[in-house]
Amino acid sequence: MDAKRRDFLKMAGLSALAGLTAPAAVHMLVNKGPFQANAATAAPVGEAGEGGHEAAPATGVRLGMVIDIKKFGENQELARQCIEACHSIHNVPDYGNAKDEIKWIWTEDYEHAFTDQSQYKRNTTLHELPIMTLCNHCDNPPCVRACPTQATFKSKKTGAVLMDYHRCIGCRFCMAACPYGARSFNWRDPRGKDAKGQPFIKHLNADFPTRTRGVVEKCNFCAERLAVGKQPACVEACGDTGALVFGDLNDPSSPISKVLAENFTIQRNAALGTKPSLFYII
Amino acid sequence: MIEKALSGSNRYWAWIIFLLAIMGVGGMFYVQQWNYGLGITGMSRDVSWGVYISQFTFLVGVAAGGLMLVLPYYLHNYKVFGRITILGEFMAIAAVSMCLMFIIADLGQPTRALNVLIHPTPHSMLFWDMIVLNGYLFLNVVGGWGVLHAQYKGLKYATWLKWIVYLSIPWAISIHTVTAFLYCGLPGRHFWLTAILAPRFLASAFAAGPALLLFIALIMKRTTKFDVGQEATSKLVTIIGYAALINFFFVACEMFVAYYSQIPGHMHTLDYLFWGLEGKDNLVPWMRFSVFGGAIGIALLFLARARKTEVGIMVACALIFVSLWIDKGLGLVLGGFVPSPLERVTEYYPSLPEIGITMGIWSAGFLILTILYKVAIEVKLEKEA
């Protein structure tokens, strides 16, 4: 048997094996995901940790979020709860100064969140509302384009923009590239303590990795929670207020698609062509 | 050939020890940075690149500036540059070395630097920058050293070396073009988002590189027997002067587009750099000096040539070099971060360790330059004698 023929047979055998096992693998993934109800249309959701670089089946899921500004205005505590839930679950350190600050989700005023919108004669209430701000999980992310090591990448399974903290070299090109200020850098050791001996991470969550000094981090749309069938921490913190609606933008029957169909929403600086996956009901 | 750098006057050794001392200080500060993290610098969440990256950007220009000597000599057979072409190539080696050191100093995880090779990413401009910078270093080391070594041995250099030198010519354009592409392809940073950035980088490079070279050459004329020559000096003055003029023309074009269109995003950074924004104005005196110092430098340069005053030419070269260093080494990189994409004005001041490391790297670059120039002029003088 010549080499070519042997290779062909090997390939054929492997393909057959893959074909036999693939449906089972997909089935497992589907039942693990949070969208069991839509299993027929929605696809496996969830990332196996941060290192998922392998090609995934093109499922067409694109996770997105609708943020209802009015609901955050009605309940001013809500924003704080979201931030607290996210930052404590993800071991986000608090250095108590703006220079070293790391944040995954935070509030901005309207003027700074929507720099491309006219501020002239805006209704006064809008200026007082806290605007929840986090990574836009762009469909066309400039940070992913800029990263020289693919340490930040778009998940093929969910469309979310994720980070591999073990690959990041800390060049901060992604921070220059992000038009939304969503990225933070670990200027110092987040596992350390301040002068008074207080740890920067107040309550360590052993289920999520802490980061090392010298890498960039940001919101990961709670990939680790989606993988075990939970909602993102901020969405969970909002409970049934409807302040945050999370789901698959590509699924026409998903709750988020319905909210988007029924409401006027705007996006942050959409003119840049980044195609954000976050929408704001103003 | 390297033995030429191992013997020299007391003044030569004093200069070497001086550079080594600053390198030592820089090294100690780097240890501090290594232990603490980049938080030891003045950089912040809003201004996430500082003097390291701005020095890198400026020095890519100094490296590319060597082209202005190599091109006339090798492509146009301009014999007058025969003695100093090697100075251009060796300056490129020193400048690119500094660039690489500044990049490493700026990395949060320097031990992972090779990830750029392990996970090659063609859609990242930094990947291409890594290729063109290291390639340019290689071409100049092989081309520059090879041609000089042939002369040292009293031989005609090998034909293949000529092709290395030829290749280095478009390569010089590429290093500064790709470096500009790092900046001008980023959405949301209006100040950088301009198609004129790469041409502007090249114009300032072709002024700053030869200005530094001529300045050093005229110092060497005073301290050694190496004379760059009247005609070469005059030609370099023409090159520096016109390149600097083109650079300032480009700056004026940027100003026109911003202030005539009145688009706020285009005006903000220029406002910050030249007039101050929301009461923050720490770069204003620098940027104004850059414009006026540059203008005076260009005028003085041509005037000094007409009057044949070497001191005048040296002062003019220094003024133009400093002006372009501020323009690109401070304003261009730092300005891009102010205001932030969320239109917040955060100012940046480099910290003491950061300045120490920066000076250490500059000293390391000048040490490389000194050693290479020592070898070059000794060989040239020996063979011409």
Coordinates of N, CA and C in Angstrom, one line a residue, chain B residues 68-269:
Chain B
M68 N 18.1 58.0 4.3 CA 18.5 59.2 3.6 C 20.0 59.3 3.2
L69 N 20.8 58.4 3.8 CA 22.2 58.3 3.4 C 22.4 57.1 2.5
V70 N 21.7 56.0 2.8 CA 22.0 54.8 2.1 C 21.4 54.9 0.6
L71 N 20.2 55.5 0.5 CA 19.6 55.6 -0.8 C 20.4 56.4 -1.8
P72 N 20.9 57.6 -1.5 CA 21.6 58.4 -2.5 C 22.9 57.7 -2.9
Y73 N 23.6 57.0 -1.9 CA 24.9 56.4 -2.2 C 24.7 55.2 -3.0
Y74 N 23.8 54.3 -2.6 CA 23.7 53.0 -3.3 C 22.9 53.0 -4.5
L75 N 21.8 53.8 -4.5 CA 20.9 53.8 -5.7 C 21.3 54.9 -6.7
H76 N 21.8 56.0 -6.2 CA 22.1 57.1 -7.1 C 23.6 57.3 -7.3
N77 N 24.4 56.4 -6.6 CA 25.8 56.5 -6.7 C 26.4 57.8 -6.3
Y78 N 25.8 58.4 -5.3 CA 26.2 59.7 -4.8 C 27.5 59.5 -3.9
K79 N 28.6 59.6 -4.6 CA 29.9 59.3 -3.9 C 30.2 60.0 -2.6
V80 N 29.7 61.3 -2.6 CA 30.0 62.1 -1.4 C 29.6 61.5 -0.1
F81 N 28.5 60.7 -0.2 CA 28.1 60.0 1.1 C 28.8 58.7 1.4
G82 N 29.8 58.4 0.5 CA 30.6 57.2 0.7 C 31.1 57.0 2.1
R83 N 31.6 58.1 2.7 CA 32.2 57.9 4.0 C 31.2 57.8 5.1
I84 N 30.0 58.4 4.9 CA 29.1 58.4 6.0 C 27.9 57.5 5.9
T85 N 27.8 56.8 4.8 CA 26.6 55.9 4.7 C 26.7 54.9 5.8
I86 N 27.8 54.5 6.2 CA 28.0 53.5 7.3 C 27.4 54.1 8.6
L87 N 27.6 55.4 8.7 CA 27.1 56.0 10.0 C 25.5 55.9 10.0
G88 N 24.9 56.0 8.8 CA 23.5 55.9 8.8 C 23.0 54.5 9.1
E89 N 23.8 53.5 8.6 CA 23.4 52.1 8.9 C 23.6 51.8 10.3
F90 N 24.7 52.2 10.9 CA 25.0 51.9 12.3 C 24.1 52.7 13.2
M91 N 23.6 53.8 12.8 CA 22.7 54.6 13.6 C 21.3 53.8 13.7
A92 N 21.0 53.2 12.5 CA 19.8 52.3 12.4 C 19.9 51.2 13.4
I93 N 21.1 50.6 13.5 CA 21.3 49.4 14.4 C 21.0 49.9 15.8
A94 N 21.7 51.0 16.2 CA 21.5 51.5 17.6 C 20.0 51.8 17.9
A95 N 19.4 52.5 16.9 CA 18.0 53.0 17.1 C 17.0 51.8 17.2
V96 N 17.2 50.8 16.3 CA 16.3 49.6 16.4 C 16.5 48.9 17.7
S97 N 17.8 48.8 18.1 CA 18.0 48.1 19.4 C 17.3 48.8 20.5
M98 N 17.3 50.1 20.5 CA 16.6 50.9 21.6 C 15.1 50.6 21.5
C99 N 14.6 50.6 20.2 CA 13.2 50.3 20.0 C 12.8 48.9 20.7
L100 N 13.6 47.9 20.4 CA 13.3 46.6 21.0 C 13.4 46.6 22.5
M101 N 14.3 47.4 23.0 CA 14.4 47.5 24.5 C 13.2 48.2 25.1
F102 N 12.8 49.2 24.4 CA 11.6 50.0 24.9 C 10.4 49.1 24.9
I103 N 10.2 48.3 23.9 CA 9.1 47.4 23.8 C 9.1 46.4 25.0
I104 N 10.3 45.8 25.2 CA 10.4 44.9 26.3 C 10.1 45.6 27.6
A105 N 10.6 46.8 27.8 CA 10.4 47.5 29.0 C 8.9 47.8 29.3
D106 N 8.2 47.9 28.2 CA 6.8 48.3 28.3 C 5.8 47.1 28.5
L107 N 6.4 45.8 28.3 CA 5.5 44.7 28.4 C 5.2 44.4 29.8
G108 N 3.9 44.0 30.0 CA 3.5 43.6 31.4 C 4.1 42.2 31.7
Q109 N 4.2 41.4 30.7 CA 4.7 40.0 30.9 C 5.9 39.8 29.9
P110 N 7.1 40.4 30.2 CA 8.2 40.4 29.2 C 8.6 38.9 28.9
T111 N 8.4 38.0 29.9 CA 8.9 36.7 29.7 C 8.0 36.0 28.6
R112 N 6.9 36.6 28.3 CA 6.0 35.9 27.3 C 6.2 36.6 25.9
A113 N 7.2 37.4 25.8 CA 7.3 38.1 24.5 C 7.3 37.2 23.3
L114 N 7.8 36.0 23.4 CA 7.9 35.2 22.3 C 6.5 34.6 21.9
N115 N 5.5 34.9 22.7 CA 4.2 34.4 22.3 C 3.8 35.0 20.9
V116 N 4.4 36.2 20.6 CA 4.1 36.8 19.3 C 4.6 35.9 18.2
L117 N 5.7 35.1 18.4 CA 6.2 34.2 17.4 C 5.4 32.9 17.5
I118 N 5.1 32.5 18.7 CA 4.5 31.1 18.9 C 3.1 31.2 18.4
H119 N 2.4 32.3 18.5 CA 1.0 32.4 18.0 C 1.0 33.5 17.0
P120 N 1.6 33.4 15.8 CA 1.7 34.4 14.8 C 0.3 34.9 14.4
T121 N 0.1 36.2 14.4 CA -1.3 36.8 14.2 C -1.2 37.9 13.1
P122 N -1.4 37.5 11.9 CA -1.2 38.5 10.8 C -2.2 39.7 10.8
H123 N -3.3 39.5 11.5 CA -4.2 40.7 11.6 C -3.8 41.7 12.6
S124 N -2.8 41.4 13.4 CA -2.3 42.4 14.3 C -1.1 43.2 13.7
M125 N -1.2 44.5 13.8 CA -0.1 45.3 13.2 C 1.2 45.1 14.1
L126 N 1.1 44.7 15.3 CA 2.2 44.5 16.2 C 3.1 43.3 15.7
F127 N 2.4 42.4 15.2 CA 3.0 41.2 14.6 C 3.9 41.6 13.5
W128 N 3.4 42.4 12.6 CA 4.2 42.9 11.4 C 5.3 43.8 11.8
D129 N 5.0 44.6 12.9 CA 6.0 45.5 13.4 C 7.2 44.7 13.9
M130 N 6.9 43.6 14.6 CA 8.0 42.8 15.1 C 8.8 42.2 13.9
I131 N 8.2 41.8 12.8 CA 8.9 41.3 11.7 C 9.7 42.4 11.0
V132 N 9.2 43.5 10.8 CA 9.9 44.5 10.0 C 11.1 45.1 10.9
L133 N 10.8 45.3 12.2 CA 11.9 45.8 13.0 C 13.1 44.9 13.1
N134 N 12.8 43.6 13.4 CA 13.9 42.7 13.5 C 14.6 42.4 12.2
G135 N 13.8 42.5 11.1 CA 14.3 42.3 9.8 C 15.3 43.5 9.5
Y136 N 14.8 44.7 9.8 CA 15.7 45.9 9.5 C 17.0 45.8 10.3
L137 N 16.9 45.4 11.6 CA 18.1 45.2 12.4 C 19.0 44.2 11.7
F138 N 18.5 43.1 11.3 CA 19.3 42.1 10.6 C 20.0 42.7 9.4
L139 N 19.2 43.3 8.5 CA 19.7 43.8 7.3 C 20.8 44.8 7.5
N140 N 20.7 45.7 8.5 CA 21.7 46.7 8.8 C 22.9 46.1 9.4
V141 N 22.7 45.1 10.3 CA 23.9 44.5 10.9 C 24.7 43.8 9.8
V142 N 24.0 43.0 9.0 CA 24.7 42.3 7.9 C 25.3 43.2 6.9
G143 N 24.4 44.1 6.4 CA 24.9 45.0 5.3 C 25.9 46.0 5.8
G144 N 25.7 46.7 6.9 CA 26.6 47.7 7.4 C 27.9 47.1 7.8
W145 N 27.9 46.1 8.6 CA 29.1 45.5 9.1 C 29.8 44.8 8.0
G146 N 29.1 44.1 7.1 CA 29.7 43.4 6.0 C 30.5 44.3 5.0
V147 N 29.9 45.4 4.7 CA 30.6 46.3 3.7 C 31.8 46.9 4.4
L148 N 31.6 47.3 5.7 CA 32.8 47.9 6.4 C 33.9 46.9 6.6
H149 N 33.5 45.6 6.8 CA 34.5 44.6 7.0 C 35.3 44.3 5.8
A150 N 34.6 44.4 4.6 CA 35.3 44.2 3.3 C 36.4 45.3 3.2
Q151 N 36.0 46.5 3.5 CA 36.9 47.7 3.4 C 38.1 47.5 4.4
Y152 N 37.8 47.0 5.6 CA 38.8 46.7 6.6 C 39.8 45.7 6.1
K153 N 39.3 44.7 5.3 CA 40.2 43.7 4.7 C 40.9 44.2 3.4
G154 N 40.5 45.4 3.0 CA 41.0 45.9 1.7 C 40.4 45.2 0.5
L155 N 39.2 44.7 0.6 CA 38.6 44.0 -0.5 C 37.3 44.7 -0.9
K156 N 36.8 44.3 -2.1 CA 35.5 44.8 -2.6 C 34.5 43.9 -1.9
Y157 N 33.4 44.5 -1.4 CA 32.4 43.7 -0.7 C 31.7 42.7 -1.7
A158 N 31.2 41.6 -1.2 CA 30.6 40.6 -2.0 C 29.3 41.2 -2.7
T159 N 29.0 40.7 -3.8 CA 27.8 41.2 -4.6 C 26.5 41.0 -3.8
W160 N 26.4 39.8 -3.1 CA 25.2 39.6 -2.4 C 24.9 40.6 -1.3
L161 N 26.0 41.2 -0.7 CA 25.8 42.2 0.3 C 25.1 43.4 -0.3
K162 N 25.4 43.7 -1.6 CA 24.7 44.8 -2.2 C 23.2 44.6 -2.2
W163 N 22.8 43.4 -2.4 CA 21.4 43.1 -2.4 C 20.7 43.2 -1.1
I164 N 21.5 42.9 0.0 CA 21.1 43.1 1.3 C 20.8 44.6 1.6
V165 N 21.8 45.4 1.1 CA 21.6 46.9 1.3 C 20.5 47.4 0.4
Y166 N 20.3 46.9 -0.8 CA 19.2 47.3 -1.6 C 17.9 47.0 -0.9
L167 N 17.8 45.8 -0.3 CA 16.6 45.4 0.4 C 16.3 46.3 1.6
S168 N 17.4 46.8 2.2 CA 17.2 47.6 3.4 C 16.5 48.9 3.1
I169 N 16.5 49.3 1.8 CA 16.0 50.7 1.4 C 14.4 50.7 1.5
P170 N 13.7 49.8 0.8 CA 12.3 49.8 1.0 C 11.9 49.3 2.4
W171 N 12.8 48.5 3.0 CA 12.5 48.0 4.4 C 12.5 49.2 5.3
A172 N 13.3 50.2 5.1 CA 13.3 51.4 6.0 C 12.0 52.1 5.9
I173 N 11.4 52.1 4.7 CA 10.1 52.8 4.6 C 9.1 51.9 5.4
S174 N 9.2 50.6 5.3 CA 8.2 49.7 5.9 C 8.2 49.8 7.4
I175 N 9.4 50.0 8.0 CA 9.4 50.0 9.5 C 8.5 51.2 10.0
H176 N 8.7 52.3 9.3 CA 7.9 53.5 9.9 C 6.5 53.5 9.4
T177 N 6.2 52.9 8.3 CA 4.8 52.8 7.8 C 4.1 51.8 8.7
V178 N 4.6 50.7 9.0 CA 3.9 49.7 9.9 C 3.8 50.3 11.3
T179 N 4.8 51.0 11.8 CA 4.7 51.7 13.1 C 3.5 52.7 13.1
A180 N 3.4 53.4 12.0 CA 2.3 54.3 11.9 C 0.9 53.6 11.9
F181 N 0.9 52.4 11.2 CA -0.3 51.6 11.2 C -0.7 51.1 12.5
L182 N 0.2 51.0 13.5 CA -0.1 50.6 14.8 C -1.2 51.5 15.3
Y183 N -1.0 52.8 15.0 CA -1.9 53.9 15.5 C -3.1 54.2 14.7
C184 N -2.8 54.4 13.3 CA -3.8 55.0 12.5 C -4.9 54.0 12.1
G185 N -4.9 52.8 12.5 CA -5.9 51.9 12.2 C -6.9 51.6 13.4
L186 N -6.8 52.4 14.4 CA -7.6 52.2 15.6 C -8.8 53.0 15.6
P187 N -10.1 52.4 15.5 CA -11.3 53.3 15.6 C -11.4 53.9 17.0
G188 N -11.9 55.1 17.0 CA -12.2 55.7 18.3 C -11.0 56.5 18.9
R189 N -9.9 56.6 18.1 CA -8.8 57.4 18.5 C -8.6 58.4 17.4
H190 N -9.4 59.5 17.4 CA -9.5 60.4 16.3 C -8.1 61.0 15.9
F191 N -7.3 61.3 17.0 CA -6.1 62.0 16.7 C -5.2 61.1 15.8
W192 N -5.2 59.8 16.0 CA -4.3 58.9 15.3 C -5.0 58.5 13.9
L193 N -6.3 58.6 13.9 CA -7.0 58.0 12.8 C -6.9 59.0 11.6
T194 N -5.7 59.0 11.0 CA -5.5 59.9 9.8 C -4.6 59.2 8.8
A195 N -5.0 59.3 7.6 CA -4.2 58.6 6.5 C -2.8 59.2 6.4
I196 N -2.7 60.4 6.9 CA -1.4 61.2 6.7 C -0.4 60.7 7.8
L197 N -0.8 59.8 8.7 CA 0.2 59.5 9.8 C 1.4 58.9 9.3
A198 N 1.3 57.9 8.4 CA 2.5 57.2 7.9 C 3.4 58.2 7.1
P199 N 2.9 59.0 6.2 CA 3.7 60.0 5.5 C 4.4 60.9 6.5
R200 N 3.6 61.4 7.5 CA 4.1 62.3 8.5 C 5.3 61.7 9.3
F201 N 5.1 60.4 9.7 CA 6.1 59.7 10.4 C 7.4 59.7 9.6
L202 N 7.2 59.4 8.3 CA 8.4 59.3 7.4 C 9.1 60.6 7.3
A203 N 8.3 61.7 7.1 CA 8.9 63.0 6.9 C 9.7 63.4 8.2
S204 N 9.1 63.1 9.4 CA 9.8 63.5 10.6 C 11.1 62.6 10.8
A205 N 10.9 61.3 10.3 CA 12.1 60.4 10.4 C 13.2 60.9 9.6
F206 N 12.9 61.3 8.4 CA 14.0 61.7 7.4 C 14.6 63.1 7.9
A207 N 14.0 63.8 8.8 CA 14.6 64.9 9.4 C 15.4 64.6 10.7
A208 N 14.7 63.8 11.5 CA 15.3 63.6 12.9 C 16.5 62.7 12.8
G209 N 16.5 61.6 12.0 CA 17.6 60.7 11.9 C 18.8 61.4 11.4
P210 N 18.8 62.0 10.2 CA 20.0 62.7 9.6 C 20.4 63.9 10.5
A211 N 19.4 64.5 11.2 CA 19.8 65.7 12.1 C 20.7 65.1 13.2
L212 N 20.3 64.0 13.8 CA 21.2 63.4 14.9 C 22.5 63.0 14.3
L213 N 22.5 62.4 13.1 CA 23.7 61.9 12.5 C 24.7 63.1 12.2
L214 N 24.1 64.2 11.6 CA 25.0 65.3 11.3 C 25.6 65.9 12.6
F215 N 24.7 66.0 13.6 CA 25.2 66.6 14.9 C 26.4 65.7 15.4
I216 N 26.2 64.4 15.4 CA 27.3 63.6 15.9 C 28.5 63.7 15.0
A217 N 28.3 63.7 13.7 CA 29.4 63.8 12.8 C 30.2 65.0 13.0
L218 N 29.5 66.1 13.3 CA 30.3 67.4 13.5 C 31.0 67.4 14.9
I219 N 30.4 66.7 15.8 CA 31.1 66.5 17.1 C 32.4 65.7 16.9
M220 N 32.2 64.6 16.1 CA 33.4 63.7 15.8 C 34.5 64.5 15.0
K221 N 34.0 65.4 14.2 CA 35.0 66.3 13.5 C 35.9 67.0 14.5
R222 N 35.3 67.4 15.6 CA 36.0 68.2 16.6 C 36.9 67.3 17.5
T223 N 36.4 66.1 17.7 CA 37.1 65.2 18.7 C 38.0 64.2 18.0
T224 N 37.7 63.9 16.7 CA 38.6 62.9 16.1 C 39.1 63.5 14.8
K225 N 39.8 62.7 14.0 CA 40.3 63.2 12.7 C 39.2 63.0 11.6
F226 N 38.1 62.4 12.0 CA 37.1 62.1 11.0 C 36.3 63.3 10.6
D227 N 36.4 63.7 9.3 CA 35.7 64.9 8.8 C 34.6 64.4 7.8
V228 N 33.4 64.8 8.1 CA 32.3 64.4 7.2 C 32.4 65.1 5.8
G229 N 33.0 66.2 5.8 CA 33.2 66.9 4.5 C 32.2 68.0 4.3
Q230 N 32.6 69.0 3.6 CA 31.8 70.2 3.4 C 30.5 69.8 2.5
E231 N 30.8 69.1 1.4 CA 29.7 68.8 0.5 C 28.6 67.9 1.1
A232 N 29.1 66.9 1.8 CA 28.1 66.0 2.5 C 27.3 66.7 3.5
T233 N 28.0 67.6 4.3 CA 27.3 68.4 5.3 C 26.2 69.2 4.6
S234 N 26.6 69.9 3.5 CA 25.6 70.7 2.8 C 24.4 69.9 2.3
K235 N 24.7 68.7 1.8 CA 23.6 67.9 1.2 C 22.7 67.4 2.4
L236 N 23.3 67.1 3.5 CA 22.5 66.7 4.7 C 21.6 67.8 5.2
V237 N 22.2 69.0 5.1 CA 21.4 70.2 5.5 C 20.1 70.3 4.7
T238 N 20.3 70.1 3.4 CA 19.2 70.1 2.4 C 18.1 69.1 2.8
I239 N 18.6 67.9 3.0 CA 17.7 66.7 3.3 C 17.0 67.0 4.6
I240 N 17.7 67.4 5.7 CA 17.1 67.6 7.0 C 16.1 68.8 6.9
G241 N 16.5 69.8 6.3 CA 15.7 71.0 6.2 C 14.3 70.8 5.5
Y242 N 14.4 70.1 4.3 CA 13.2 69.9 3.5 C 12.3 68.8 4.2
A243 N 12.9 67.8 4.8 CA 12.1 66.8 5.5 C 11.4 67.4 6.7
A244 N 12.1 68.3 7.4 CA 11.4 68.9 8.6 C 10.3 69.9 8.1
L245 N 10.6 70.6 7.0 CA 9.5 71.4 6.4 C 8.3 70.6 6.0
I246 N 8.5 69.5 5.4 CA 7.4 68.6 5.0 C 6.6 68.1 6.2
N247 N 7.4 67.8 7.3 CA 6.7 67.4 8.5 C 5.8 68.4 9.0
F248 N 6.3 69.7 9.1 CA 5.5 70.7 9.6 C 4.3 71.1 8.7
F249 N 4.5 70.9 7.4 CA 3.4 71.1 6.5 C 2.3 70.1 6.8
F250 N 2.7 68.8 7.1 CA 1.7 67.8 7.5 C 1.0 68.2 8.8
V251 N 1.8 68.7 9.7 CA 1.2 69.1 11.0 C 0.1 70.2 10.7
A252 N 0.5 71.1 9.8 CA -0.5 72.2 9.5 C -1.7 71.6 8.8
C253 N -1.5 70.6 8.0 CA -2.7 69.9 7.3 C -3.6 69.3 8.4
E254 N -3.0 68.7 9.4 CA -3.9 68.1 10.5 C -4.7 69.2 11.2
M255 N -4.0 70.3 11.4 CA -4.6 71.5 12.1 C -5.8 72.0 11.2
F256 N -5.6 72.1 9.9 CA -6.6 72.6 9.1 C -7.8 71.7 9.1
V257 N -7.6 70.4 8.9 CA -8.7 69.5 8.9 C -9.5 69.6 10.1
A258 N -8.8 69.6 11.3 CA -9.5 69.6 12.6 C -10.3 70.9 12.7
Y259 N -9.6 72.0 12.6 CA -10.3 73.3 13.0 C -11.2 73.9 11.9
Y260 N -11.0 73.5 10.6 CA -11.9 73.9 9.6 C -13.2 73.1 9.6
S261 N -13.0 71.8 9.8 CA -14.2 70.9 9.8 C -15.0 71.1 11.1
Q262 N -14.3 71.5 12.2 CA -14.9 71.8 13.5 C -15.5 70.5 14.1
I263 N -15.1 69.3 13.6 CA -15.6 68.1 14.2 C -14.9 67.9 15.6
P264 N -15.7 67.9 16.7 CA -15.1 67.9 18.0 C -14.0 66.9 18.2
G265 N -14.3 65.6 17.8 CA -13.3 64.6 18.1 C -12.0 64.9 17.4
H266 N -12.0 65.6 16.3 CA -10.7 65.9 15.6 C -10.0 67.0 16.3
M267 N -10.8 67.9 17.0 CA -10.2 69.1 17.6 C -9.6 68.8 19.0
H268 N -10.3 67.8 19.7 CA -10.0 67.7 21.2 C -8.5 67.5 21.5
T269 N -7.9 66.5 20.9 CA -6.5 66.3 21.2 C -5.6 67.5 20.9

